[in-house]
CSV table of C-alpha atoms in Angstrom, one decimal:
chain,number,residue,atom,x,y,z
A,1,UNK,CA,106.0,169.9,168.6
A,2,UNK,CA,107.5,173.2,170.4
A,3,UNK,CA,105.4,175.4,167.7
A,4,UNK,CA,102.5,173.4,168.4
A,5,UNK,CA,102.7,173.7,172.1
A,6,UNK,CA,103.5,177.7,172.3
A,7,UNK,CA,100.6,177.9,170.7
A,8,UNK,CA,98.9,176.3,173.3
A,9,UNK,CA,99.9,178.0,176.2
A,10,UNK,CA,99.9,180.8,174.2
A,11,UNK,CA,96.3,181.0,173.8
A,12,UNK,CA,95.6,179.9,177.7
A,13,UNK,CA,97.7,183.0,178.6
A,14,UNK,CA,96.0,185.1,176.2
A,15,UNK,CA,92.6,183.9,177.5
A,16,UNK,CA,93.3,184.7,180.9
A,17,UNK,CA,94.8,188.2,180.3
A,18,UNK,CA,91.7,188.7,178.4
A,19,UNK,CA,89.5,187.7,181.5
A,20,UNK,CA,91.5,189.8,183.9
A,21,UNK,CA,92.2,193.3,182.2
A,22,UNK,CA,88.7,193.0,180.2
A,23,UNK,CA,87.7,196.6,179.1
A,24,UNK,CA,91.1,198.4,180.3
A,25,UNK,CA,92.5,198.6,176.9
A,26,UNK,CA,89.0,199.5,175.7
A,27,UNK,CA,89.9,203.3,176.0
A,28,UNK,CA,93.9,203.1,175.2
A,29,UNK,CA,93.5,203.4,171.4
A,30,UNK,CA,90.9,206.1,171.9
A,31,UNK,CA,88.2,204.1,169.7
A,32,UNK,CA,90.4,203.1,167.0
A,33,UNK,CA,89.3,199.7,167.2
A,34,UNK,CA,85.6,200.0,167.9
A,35,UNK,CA,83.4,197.1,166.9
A,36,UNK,CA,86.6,195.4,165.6
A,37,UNK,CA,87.3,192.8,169.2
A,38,UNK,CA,83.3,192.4,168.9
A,39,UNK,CA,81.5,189.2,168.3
A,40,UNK,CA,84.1,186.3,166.5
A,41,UNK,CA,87.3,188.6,166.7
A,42,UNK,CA,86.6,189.3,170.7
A,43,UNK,CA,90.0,187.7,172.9
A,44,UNK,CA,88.5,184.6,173.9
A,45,UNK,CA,87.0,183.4,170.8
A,46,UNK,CA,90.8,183.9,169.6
A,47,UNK,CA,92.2,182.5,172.5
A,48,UNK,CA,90.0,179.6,172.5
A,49,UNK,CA,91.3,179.2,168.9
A,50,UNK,CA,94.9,179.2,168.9
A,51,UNK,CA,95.3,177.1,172.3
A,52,UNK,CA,93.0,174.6,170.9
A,53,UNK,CA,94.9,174.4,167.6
A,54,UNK,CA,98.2,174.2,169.6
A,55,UNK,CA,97.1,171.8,171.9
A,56,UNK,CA,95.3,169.4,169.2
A,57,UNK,CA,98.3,169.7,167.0
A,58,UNK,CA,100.4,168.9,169.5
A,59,UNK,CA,98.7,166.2,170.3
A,60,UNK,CA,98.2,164.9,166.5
A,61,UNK,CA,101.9,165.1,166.2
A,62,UNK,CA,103.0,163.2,169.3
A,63,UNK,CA,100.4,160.8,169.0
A,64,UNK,CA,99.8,159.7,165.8
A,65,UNK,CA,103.0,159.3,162.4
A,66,UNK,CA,101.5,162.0,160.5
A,67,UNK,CA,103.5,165.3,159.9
A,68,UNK,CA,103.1,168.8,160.5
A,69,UNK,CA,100.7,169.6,157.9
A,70,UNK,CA,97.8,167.3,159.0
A,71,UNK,CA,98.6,168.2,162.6
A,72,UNK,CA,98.2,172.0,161.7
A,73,UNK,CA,94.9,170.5,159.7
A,74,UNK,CA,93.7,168.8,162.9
A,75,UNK,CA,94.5,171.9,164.9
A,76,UNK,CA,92.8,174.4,162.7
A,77,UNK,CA,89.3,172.6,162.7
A,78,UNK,CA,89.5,171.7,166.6
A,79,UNK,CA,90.3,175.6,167.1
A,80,UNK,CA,87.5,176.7,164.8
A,81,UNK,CA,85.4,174.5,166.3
A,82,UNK,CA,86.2,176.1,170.1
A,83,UNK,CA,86.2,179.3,168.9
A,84,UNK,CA,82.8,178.7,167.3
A,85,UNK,CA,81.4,177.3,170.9
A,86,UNK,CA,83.2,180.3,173.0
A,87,UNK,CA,81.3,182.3,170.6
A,88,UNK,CA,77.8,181.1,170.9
A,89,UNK,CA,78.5,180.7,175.0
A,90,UNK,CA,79.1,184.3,175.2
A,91,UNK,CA,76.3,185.7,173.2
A,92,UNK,CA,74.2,182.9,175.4
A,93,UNK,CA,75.4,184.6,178.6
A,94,UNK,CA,75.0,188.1,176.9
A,95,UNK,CA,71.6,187.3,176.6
A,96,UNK,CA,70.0,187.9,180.2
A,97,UNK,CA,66.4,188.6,180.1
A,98,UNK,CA,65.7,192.5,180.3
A,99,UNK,CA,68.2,193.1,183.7
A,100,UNK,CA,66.0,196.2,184.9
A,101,UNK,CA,66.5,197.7,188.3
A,102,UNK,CA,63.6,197.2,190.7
A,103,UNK,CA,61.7,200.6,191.0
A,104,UNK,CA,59.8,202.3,194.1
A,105,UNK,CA,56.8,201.8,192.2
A,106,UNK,CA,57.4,197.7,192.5
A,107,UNK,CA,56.9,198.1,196.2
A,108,UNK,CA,53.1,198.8,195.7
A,109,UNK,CA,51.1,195.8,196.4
A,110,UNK,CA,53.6,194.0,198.8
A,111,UNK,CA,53.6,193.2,202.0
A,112,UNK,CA,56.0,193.7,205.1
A,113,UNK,CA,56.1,194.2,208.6
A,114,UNK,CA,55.7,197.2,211.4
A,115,UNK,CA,58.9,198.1,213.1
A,116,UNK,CA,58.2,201.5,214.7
A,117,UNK,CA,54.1,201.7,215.6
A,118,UNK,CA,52.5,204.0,212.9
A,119,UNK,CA,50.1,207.0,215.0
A,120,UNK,CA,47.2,207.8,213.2
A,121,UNK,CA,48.9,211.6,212.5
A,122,UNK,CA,52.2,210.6,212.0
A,123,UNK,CA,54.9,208.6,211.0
A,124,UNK,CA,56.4,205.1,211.7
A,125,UNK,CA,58.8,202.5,210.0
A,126,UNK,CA,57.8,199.1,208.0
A,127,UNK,CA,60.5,196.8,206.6
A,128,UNK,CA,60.2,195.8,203.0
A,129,UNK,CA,61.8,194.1,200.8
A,130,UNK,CA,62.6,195.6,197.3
A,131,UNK,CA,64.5,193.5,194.7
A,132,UNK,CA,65.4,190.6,197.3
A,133,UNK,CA,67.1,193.2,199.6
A,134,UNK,CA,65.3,194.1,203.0
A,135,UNK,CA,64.6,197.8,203.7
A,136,UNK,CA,63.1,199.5,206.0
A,137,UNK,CA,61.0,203.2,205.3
A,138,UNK,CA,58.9,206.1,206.9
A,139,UNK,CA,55.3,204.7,206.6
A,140,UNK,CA,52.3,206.4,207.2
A,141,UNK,CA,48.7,204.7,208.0
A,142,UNK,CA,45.1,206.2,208.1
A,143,UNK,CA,44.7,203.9,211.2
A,144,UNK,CA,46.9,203.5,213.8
A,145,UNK,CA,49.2,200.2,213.3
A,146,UNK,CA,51.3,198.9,216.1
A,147,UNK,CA,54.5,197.2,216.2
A,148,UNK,CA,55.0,193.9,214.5
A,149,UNK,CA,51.6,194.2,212.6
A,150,UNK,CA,51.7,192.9,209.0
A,151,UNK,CA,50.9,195.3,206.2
A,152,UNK,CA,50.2,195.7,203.1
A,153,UNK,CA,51.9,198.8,200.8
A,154,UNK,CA,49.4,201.3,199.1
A,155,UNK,CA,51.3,204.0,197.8
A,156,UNK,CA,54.8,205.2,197.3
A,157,UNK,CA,54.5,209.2,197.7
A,158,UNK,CA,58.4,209.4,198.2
A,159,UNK,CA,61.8,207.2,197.8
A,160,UNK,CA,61.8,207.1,201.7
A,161,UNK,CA,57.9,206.6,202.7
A,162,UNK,CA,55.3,204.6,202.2
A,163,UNK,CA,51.5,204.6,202.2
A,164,UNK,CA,50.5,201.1,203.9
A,165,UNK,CA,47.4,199.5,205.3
A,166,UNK,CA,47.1,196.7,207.9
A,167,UNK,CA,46.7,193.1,206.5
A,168,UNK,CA,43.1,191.3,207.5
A,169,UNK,CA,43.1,188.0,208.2
C-alpha cells in the first residue's frame, strides 16, 4: 500500500515541479534531450501517469481482496488512460488559432475619437484602439477636426500617426 501511495504523491509532486520550473532545465543539458520530453514523454503526461497508477492501485488494494499484481494491473491502465487524456488536453491547448500580433496596418478602417483638435496644417491626437488596448496617436486631417469628434482612420504613414477623416452621420 506504501509503494502504491509514493507513487501517488510521487507523481502529484512531479506534476507540480513540472508546472513551476517549466523550460528552466530546457537549456541545462545543452540540447541533449531535444525532442525527447516532447509529446507522450513531456512531465505531465508522466506525472499524470505514475500518480494515477499510485493512487488507483492504492485504492484497488485497500478496497478490494485482490493482491498486488491486479492492483499494479488496475493502476497501469488508469495511468495510461490519464496520461493519454493529459496528452490530448495539451496538444488541445497548444492548438490556439494563428496567435498573430495586431499590426499598424489593422488600425486602417477603424474608428476613434479626437483628443487634441486636428488644424488643417498640422497635427492633433485621436485615441484608438489596437488589439483591445486603447491608444492614443499624432493624427493628421485634410479638414480641420475638433475635439471629441468621431473619426474614421485612413492611413497609417508611421507607428505614431495616423491619416484620419471625420465620421458623417
Amino acid at each position: 500500500m506504501s509503494l502504491f501511495l509514493g507513487l501517488g504523491i510521487g507523481g502529484v509532486v512531479l506534476l507540480a515541479a513540472s508546472l513551476m520550473f517549466d523550460g528552466v532545465l530546457d537549456g541545462v543539458f545543452d540540447g541533449v534531450l531535444d525532442g525527447l520530453l516532447d509529446g507522450w514523454l513531456s512531465l505531465p503526461v508522466v506525472a499524470g501517469f505514475v500518480s494515477m497508477l499510485g493512487f488507483t492501485g492504492a485504492i484497488v488494494l485497500g478496497s478490494t481482496g485482490l493482491g498486488q499484481g491486479a492492483a499494479a494491473t488496475a493502476g497501469v491502465l488508469a495511468g495510461a488512460g490519464a496520461g493519454w487524456a493529459t496528452y490530448g488536453f495539451s496538444r488541445a491547448l497548444q492548438r490556439d488559432g494563428n496567435g498573430s500580433a495586431p499590426h499598424q496596418a489593422d488600425l486602417v478602417g477603424s474608428a476613434g475619437r479626437v483628443v487634441t483638435a486636428i488644424p488643417a496644417e498640422g497635427y492633433g491626437e485621436v485615441l484608438l484602439s489596437l488589439g483591445g488596448q486603447p491608444l492614443k496617436y499624432a493624427a493628421t486631417a485634410d479638414t480641420p477636426i475638433e475635439r471629441g469628434a468621431e473619426i474614421w482612420v485612413t492611413a497609417t504613414p508611421s507607428t505614431t500617426s495616423v491619416s484620419v477623416r471625420p465620421v458623417q452621420r
